[in-house]
PDB file of C-alpha atoms in Angstrom:
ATOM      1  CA  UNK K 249      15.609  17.124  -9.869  1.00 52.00           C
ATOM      2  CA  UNK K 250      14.401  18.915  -6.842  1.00 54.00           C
ATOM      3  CA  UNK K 251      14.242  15.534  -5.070  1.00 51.00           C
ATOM      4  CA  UNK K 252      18.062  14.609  -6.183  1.00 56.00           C
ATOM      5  CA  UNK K 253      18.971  17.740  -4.413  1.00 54.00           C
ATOM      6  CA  UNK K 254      17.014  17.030  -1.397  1.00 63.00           C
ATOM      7  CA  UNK K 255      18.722  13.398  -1.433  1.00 63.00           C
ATOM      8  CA  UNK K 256      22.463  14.963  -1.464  1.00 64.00           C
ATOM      9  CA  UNK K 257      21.126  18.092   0.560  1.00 61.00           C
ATOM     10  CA  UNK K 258      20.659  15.430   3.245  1.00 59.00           C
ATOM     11  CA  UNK K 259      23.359  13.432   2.897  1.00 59.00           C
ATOM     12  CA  UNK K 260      25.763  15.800   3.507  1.00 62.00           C
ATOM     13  CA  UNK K 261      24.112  17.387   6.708  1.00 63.00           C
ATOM     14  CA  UNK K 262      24.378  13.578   7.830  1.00 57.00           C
ATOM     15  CA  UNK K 263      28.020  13.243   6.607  1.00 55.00           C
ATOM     16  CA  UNK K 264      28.599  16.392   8.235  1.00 54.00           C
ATOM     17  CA  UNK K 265      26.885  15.043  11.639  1.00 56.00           C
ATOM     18  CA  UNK K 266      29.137  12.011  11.585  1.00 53.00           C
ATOM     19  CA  UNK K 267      32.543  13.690  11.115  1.00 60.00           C
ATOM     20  CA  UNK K 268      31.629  16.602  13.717  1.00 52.00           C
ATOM     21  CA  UNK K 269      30.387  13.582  16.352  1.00 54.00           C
ATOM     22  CA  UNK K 270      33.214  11.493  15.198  1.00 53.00           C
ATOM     23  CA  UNK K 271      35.976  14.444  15.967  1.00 52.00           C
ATOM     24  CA  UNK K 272      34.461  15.355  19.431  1.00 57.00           C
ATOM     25  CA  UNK K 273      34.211  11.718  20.502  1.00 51.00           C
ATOM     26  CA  UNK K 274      37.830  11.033  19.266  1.00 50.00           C
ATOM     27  CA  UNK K 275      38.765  14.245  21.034  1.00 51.00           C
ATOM     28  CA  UNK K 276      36.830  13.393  24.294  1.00 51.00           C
ATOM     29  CA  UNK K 277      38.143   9.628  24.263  1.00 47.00           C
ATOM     30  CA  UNK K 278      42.171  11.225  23.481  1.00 49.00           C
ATOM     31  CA  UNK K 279      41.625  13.756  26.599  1.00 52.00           C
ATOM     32  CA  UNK K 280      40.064  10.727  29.305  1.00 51.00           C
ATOM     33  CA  UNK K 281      42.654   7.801  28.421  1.00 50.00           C
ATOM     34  CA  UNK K 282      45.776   8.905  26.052  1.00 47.00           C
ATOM     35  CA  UNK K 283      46.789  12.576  27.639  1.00 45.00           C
ATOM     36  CA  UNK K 284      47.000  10.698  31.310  1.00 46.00           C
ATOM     37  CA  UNK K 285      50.540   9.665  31.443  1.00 43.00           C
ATOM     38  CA  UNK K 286      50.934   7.523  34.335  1.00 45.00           C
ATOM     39  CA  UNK K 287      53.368   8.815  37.336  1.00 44.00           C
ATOM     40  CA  UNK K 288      56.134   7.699  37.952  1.00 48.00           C
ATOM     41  CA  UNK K 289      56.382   4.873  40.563  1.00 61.00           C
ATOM     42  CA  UNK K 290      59.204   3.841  42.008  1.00 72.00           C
ATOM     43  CA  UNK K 291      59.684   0.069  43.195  1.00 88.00           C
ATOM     44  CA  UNK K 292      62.739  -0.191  45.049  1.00 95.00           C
ATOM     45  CA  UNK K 293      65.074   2.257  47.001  1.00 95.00           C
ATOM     46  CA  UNK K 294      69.098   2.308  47.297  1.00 96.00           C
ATOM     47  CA  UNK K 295      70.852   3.885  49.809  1.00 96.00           C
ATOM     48  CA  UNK K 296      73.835   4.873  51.646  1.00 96.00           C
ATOM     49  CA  UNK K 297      74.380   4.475  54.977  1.00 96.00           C
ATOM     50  CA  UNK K 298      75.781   7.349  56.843  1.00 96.00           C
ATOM     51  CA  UNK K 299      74.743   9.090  54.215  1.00 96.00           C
ATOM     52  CA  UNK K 300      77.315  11.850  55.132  1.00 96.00           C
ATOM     53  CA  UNK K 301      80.702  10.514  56.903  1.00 95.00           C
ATOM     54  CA  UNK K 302      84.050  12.487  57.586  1.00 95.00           C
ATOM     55  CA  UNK K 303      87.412  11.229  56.381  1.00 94.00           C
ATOM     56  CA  UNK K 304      89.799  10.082  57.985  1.00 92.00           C
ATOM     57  CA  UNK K 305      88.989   8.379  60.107  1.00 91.00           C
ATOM     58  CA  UNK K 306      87.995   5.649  57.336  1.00 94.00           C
ATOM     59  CA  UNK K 307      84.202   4.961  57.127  1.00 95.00           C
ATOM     60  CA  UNK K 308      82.147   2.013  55.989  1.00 97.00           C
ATOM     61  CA  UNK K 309      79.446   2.831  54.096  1.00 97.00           C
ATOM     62  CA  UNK K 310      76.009   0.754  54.285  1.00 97.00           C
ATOM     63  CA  UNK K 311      74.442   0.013  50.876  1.00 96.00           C
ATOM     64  CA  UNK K 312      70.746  -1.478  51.668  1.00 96.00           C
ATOM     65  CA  UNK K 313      67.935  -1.552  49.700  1.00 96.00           C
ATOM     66  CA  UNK K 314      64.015  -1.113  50.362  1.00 96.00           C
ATOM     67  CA  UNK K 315      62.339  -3.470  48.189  1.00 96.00           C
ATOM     68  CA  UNK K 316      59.181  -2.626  50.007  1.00 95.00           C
ATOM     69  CA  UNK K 317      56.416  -5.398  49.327  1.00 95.00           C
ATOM     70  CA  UNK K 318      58.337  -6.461  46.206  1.00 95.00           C
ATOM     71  CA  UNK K 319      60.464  -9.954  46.280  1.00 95.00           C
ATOM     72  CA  UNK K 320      63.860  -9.568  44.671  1.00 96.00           C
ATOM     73  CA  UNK K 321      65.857 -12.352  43.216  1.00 96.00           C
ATOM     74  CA  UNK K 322      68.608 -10.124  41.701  1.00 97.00           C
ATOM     75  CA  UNK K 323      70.734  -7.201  42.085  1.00 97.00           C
ATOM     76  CA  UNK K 324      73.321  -5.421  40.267  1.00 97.00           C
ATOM     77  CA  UNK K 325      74.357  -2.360  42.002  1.00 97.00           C
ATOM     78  CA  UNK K 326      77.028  -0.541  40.783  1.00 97.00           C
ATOM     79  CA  UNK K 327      78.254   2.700  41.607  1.00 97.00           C
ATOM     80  CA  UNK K 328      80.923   6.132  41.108  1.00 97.00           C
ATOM     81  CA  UNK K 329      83.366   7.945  43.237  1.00 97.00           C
ATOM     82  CA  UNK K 330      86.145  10.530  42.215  1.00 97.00           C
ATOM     83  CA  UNK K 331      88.769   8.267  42.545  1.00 97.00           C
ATOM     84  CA  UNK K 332      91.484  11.672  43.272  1.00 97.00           C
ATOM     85  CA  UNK K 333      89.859  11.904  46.409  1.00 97.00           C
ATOM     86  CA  UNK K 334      88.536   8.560  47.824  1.00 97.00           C
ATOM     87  CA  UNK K 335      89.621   5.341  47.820  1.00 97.00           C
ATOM     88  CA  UNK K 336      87.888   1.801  48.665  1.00 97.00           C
ATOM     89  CA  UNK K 337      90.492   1.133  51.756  1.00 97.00           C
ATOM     90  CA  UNK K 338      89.475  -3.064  51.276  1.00 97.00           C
ATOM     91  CA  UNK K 339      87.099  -5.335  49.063  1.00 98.00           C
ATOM     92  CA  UNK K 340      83.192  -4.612  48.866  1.00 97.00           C
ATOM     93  CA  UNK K 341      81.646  -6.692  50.928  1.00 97.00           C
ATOM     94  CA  UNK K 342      78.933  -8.592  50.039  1.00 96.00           C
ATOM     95  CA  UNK K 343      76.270  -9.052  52.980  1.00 93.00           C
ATOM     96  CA  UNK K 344      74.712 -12.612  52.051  1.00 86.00           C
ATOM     97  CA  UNK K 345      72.220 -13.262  54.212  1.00 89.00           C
ATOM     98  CA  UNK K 346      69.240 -12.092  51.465  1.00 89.00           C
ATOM     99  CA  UNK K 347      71.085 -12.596  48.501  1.00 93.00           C
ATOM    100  CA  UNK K 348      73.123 -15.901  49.294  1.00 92.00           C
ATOM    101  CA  UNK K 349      74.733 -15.594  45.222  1.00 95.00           C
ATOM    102  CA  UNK K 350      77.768 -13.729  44.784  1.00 96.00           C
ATOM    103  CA  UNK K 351      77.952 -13.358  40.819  1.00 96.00           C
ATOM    104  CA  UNK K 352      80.489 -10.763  40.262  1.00 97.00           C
ATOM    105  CA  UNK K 353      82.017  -7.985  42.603  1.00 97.00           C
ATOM    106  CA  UNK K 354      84.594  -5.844  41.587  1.00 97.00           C
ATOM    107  CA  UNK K 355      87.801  -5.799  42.912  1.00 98.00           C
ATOM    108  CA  UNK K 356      89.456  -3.088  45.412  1.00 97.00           C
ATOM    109  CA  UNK K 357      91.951  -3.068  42.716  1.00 98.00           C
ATOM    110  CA  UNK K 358      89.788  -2.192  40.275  1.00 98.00           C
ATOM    111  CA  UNK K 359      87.513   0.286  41.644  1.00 98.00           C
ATOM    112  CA  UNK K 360      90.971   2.748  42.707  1.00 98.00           C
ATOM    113  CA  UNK K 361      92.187   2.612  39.007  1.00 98.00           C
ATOM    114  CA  UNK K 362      88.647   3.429  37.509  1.00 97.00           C
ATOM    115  CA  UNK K 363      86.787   5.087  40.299  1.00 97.00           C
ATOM    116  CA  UNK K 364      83.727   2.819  39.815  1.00 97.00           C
ATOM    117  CA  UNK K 365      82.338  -0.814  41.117  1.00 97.00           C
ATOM    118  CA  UNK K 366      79.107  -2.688  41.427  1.00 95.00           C
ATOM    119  CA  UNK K 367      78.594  -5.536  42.777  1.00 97.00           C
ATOM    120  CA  UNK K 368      76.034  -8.372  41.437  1.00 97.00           C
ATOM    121  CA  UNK K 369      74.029 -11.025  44.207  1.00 97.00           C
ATOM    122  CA  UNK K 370      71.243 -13.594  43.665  1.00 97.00           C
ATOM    123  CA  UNK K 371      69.220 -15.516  45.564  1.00 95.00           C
ATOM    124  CA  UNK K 372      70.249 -19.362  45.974  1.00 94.00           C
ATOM    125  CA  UNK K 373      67.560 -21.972  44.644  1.00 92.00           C
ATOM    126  CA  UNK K 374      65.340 -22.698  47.153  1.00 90.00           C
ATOM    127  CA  UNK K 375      65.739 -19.835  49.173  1.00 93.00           C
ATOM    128  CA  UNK K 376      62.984 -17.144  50.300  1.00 94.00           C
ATOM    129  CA  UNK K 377      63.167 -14.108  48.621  1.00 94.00           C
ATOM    130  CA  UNK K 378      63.919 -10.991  50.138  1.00 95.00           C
ATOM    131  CA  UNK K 379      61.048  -8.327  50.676  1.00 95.00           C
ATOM    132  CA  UNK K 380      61.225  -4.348  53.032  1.00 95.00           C
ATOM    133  CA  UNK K 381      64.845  -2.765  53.708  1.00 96.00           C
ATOM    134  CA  UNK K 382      67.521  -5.072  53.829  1.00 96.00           C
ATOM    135  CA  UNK K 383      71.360  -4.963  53.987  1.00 96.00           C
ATOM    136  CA  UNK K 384      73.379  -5.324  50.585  1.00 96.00           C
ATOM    137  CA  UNK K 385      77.079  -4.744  50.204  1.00 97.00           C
ATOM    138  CA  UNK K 386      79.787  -2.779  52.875  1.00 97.00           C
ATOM    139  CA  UNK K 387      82.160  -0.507  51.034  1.00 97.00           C
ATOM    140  CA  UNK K 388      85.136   0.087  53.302  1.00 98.00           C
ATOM    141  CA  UNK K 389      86.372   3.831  52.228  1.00 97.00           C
ATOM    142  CA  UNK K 390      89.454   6.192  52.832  1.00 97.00           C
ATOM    143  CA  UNK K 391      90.209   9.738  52.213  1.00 96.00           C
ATOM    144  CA  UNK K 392      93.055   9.388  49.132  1.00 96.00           C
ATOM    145  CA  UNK K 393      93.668  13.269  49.106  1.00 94.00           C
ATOM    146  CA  UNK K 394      95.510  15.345  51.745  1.00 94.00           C
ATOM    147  CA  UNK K 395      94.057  18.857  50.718  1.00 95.00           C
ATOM    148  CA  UNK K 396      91.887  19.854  53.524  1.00 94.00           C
ATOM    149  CA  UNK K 397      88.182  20.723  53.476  1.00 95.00           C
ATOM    150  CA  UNK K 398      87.614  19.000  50.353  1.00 94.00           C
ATOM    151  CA  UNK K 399      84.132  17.004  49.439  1.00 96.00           C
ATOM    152  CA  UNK K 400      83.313  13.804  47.427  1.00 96.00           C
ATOM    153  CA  UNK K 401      80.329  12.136  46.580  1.00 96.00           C
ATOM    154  CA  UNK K 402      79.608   8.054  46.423  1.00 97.00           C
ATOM    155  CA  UNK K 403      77.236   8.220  43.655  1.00 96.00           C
ATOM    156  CA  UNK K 404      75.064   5.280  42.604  1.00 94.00           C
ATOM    157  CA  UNK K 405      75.245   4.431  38.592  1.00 93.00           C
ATOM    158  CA  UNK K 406      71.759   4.089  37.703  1.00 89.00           C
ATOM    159  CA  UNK K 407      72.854   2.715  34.264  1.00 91.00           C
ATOM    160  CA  UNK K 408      74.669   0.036  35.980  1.00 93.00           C
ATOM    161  CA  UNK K 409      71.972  -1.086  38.334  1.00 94.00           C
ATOM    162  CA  UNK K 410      69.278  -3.576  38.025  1.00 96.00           C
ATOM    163  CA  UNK K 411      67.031  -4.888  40.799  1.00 96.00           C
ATOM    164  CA  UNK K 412      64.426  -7.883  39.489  1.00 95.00           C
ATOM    165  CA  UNK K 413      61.592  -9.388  41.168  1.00 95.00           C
ATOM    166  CA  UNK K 414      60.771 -13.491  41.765  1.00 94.00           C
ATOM    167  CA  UNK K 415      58.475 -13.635  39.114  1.00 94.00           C
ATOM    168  CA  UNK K 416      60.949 -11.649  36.053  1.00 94.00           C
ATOM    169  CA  UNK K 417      59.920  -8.150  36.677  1.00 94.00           C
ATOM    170  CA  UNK K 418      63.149  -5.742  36.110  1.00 94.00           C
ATOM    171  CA  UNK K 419      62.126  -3.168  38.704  1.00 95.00           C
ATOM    172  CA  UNK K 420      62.277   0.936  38.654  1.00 94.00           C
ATOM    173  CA  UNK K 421      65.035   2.313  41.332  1.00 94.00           C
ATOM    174  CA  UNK K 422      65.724   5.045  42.770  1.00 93.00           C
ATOM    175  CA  UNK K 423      68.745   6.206  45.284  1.00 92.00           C
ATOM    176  CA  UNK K 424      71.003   8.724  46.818  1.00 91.00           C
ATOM    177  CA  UNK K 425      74.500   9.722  47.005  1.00 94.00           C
ATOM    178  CA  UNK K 426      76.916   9.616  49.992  1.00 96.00           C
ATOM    179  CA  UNK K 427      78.708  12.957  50.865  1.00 96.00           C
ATOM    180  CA  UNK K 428      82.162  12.794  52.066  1.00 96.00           C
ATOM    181  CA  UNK K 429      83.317  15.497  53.928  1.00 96.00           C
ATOM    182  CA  UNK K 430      87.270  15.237  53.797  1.00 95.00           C
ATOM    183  CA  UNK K 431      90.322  16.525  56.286  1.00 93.00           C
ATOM    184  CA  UNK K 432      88.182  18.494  57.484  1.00 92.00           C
ATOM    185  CA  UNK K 433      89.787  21.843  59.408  1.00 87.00           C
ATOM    186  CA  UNK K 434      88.517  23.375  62.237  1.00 74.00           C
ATOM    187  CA  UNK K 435      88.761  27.224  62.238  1.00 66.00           C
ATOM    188  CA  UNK K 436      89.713  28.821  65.465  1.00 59.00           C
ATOM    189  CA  UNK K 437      87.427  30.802  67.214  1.00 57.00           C
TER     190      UNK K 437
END
């Protein structure tokens, strides 16, 4: 009897052994590789360019993109304005040179009854993909208010963008906004 005891005795220190080892392994192995979450990295860069104008006169703002070492083979950009304020004062222009595929664009129309556009380029069979900072679209703009000293923002619409690489790869973006000083007053001094 005293040896049955022993037996069990025994085999429950060594159960006990396996589940504490087992628990601070799983603990130490959750810690190193699970807890880590990765940061986020960012691919490609959209911008406006100025990224602050004053209307009127009317502006033309620059939208490039910094693909940095990545090669892009399509772009959607699409983005917001308060349509109150601003208006596009002509139709988006599409700079082809990287992107030689226009496969939709928005019309001026369009954008000044809904306040929003994008504008969607791919590159032609054949051609060499385009990598660093490059030229995208032109949006001609206008002050649409008269009330002086107002401000409005050109606001890129992350939901309606979408940037992918030569090889498939939908890639992560990030941007800015345009600020729009408008009719602006001088106070006298």
């Amino acid at each position: 009897m005293k040896l049955k005891l022993k037996k069990s005795y025994l085999l429950g220190i060594a159960g006990l052994f396996v589940i504490v080892f087992g628990l601070s392994a799983g603990v130490f192995l959750v810690q190193k590789f699970a807890l880590k979450t990765p940061k986020a990295v960012t691919d490609v860069t959209v911008s406006f360019n100025p990224a602050t104008a004053n209307l009127p006169p009317n502006s033309t703002l620059s939208v490039s993109i910094d693909a940095g070492t990545k090669s892009v083979a399509f772009a959607q950009i699409g983005f917001t304005f308060d349509k109150t304020k601003v208006r596009l004062s002509g139709e988006i222009q599409p700079i082809t040179t990287k992107l030689q595929t226009e496969i939709q664009r928005t019309t001026q129309v369009d954008a000044n009854n809904t306040g929003s556009a994008h504008l969607v380029l791919a590159l032609a069979p054949g051609n060499t993909a385009p990598t660093g900072t490059f030229e995208f679209a032109r949006i001609p703009i206008t002050a649409f208010t008269t009330t002086a000293n107002q401000v409005a923002l050109v606001s890129l619409n992350l939901t309606d963008i979408q940037i992918v690489d030569t090889a498939g790869n939908q890639l992560t973006v990030s941007g800015n906004s345009a600020t729009l000083n408008l009719n602006t007053t001088r106070t006298a001094s």
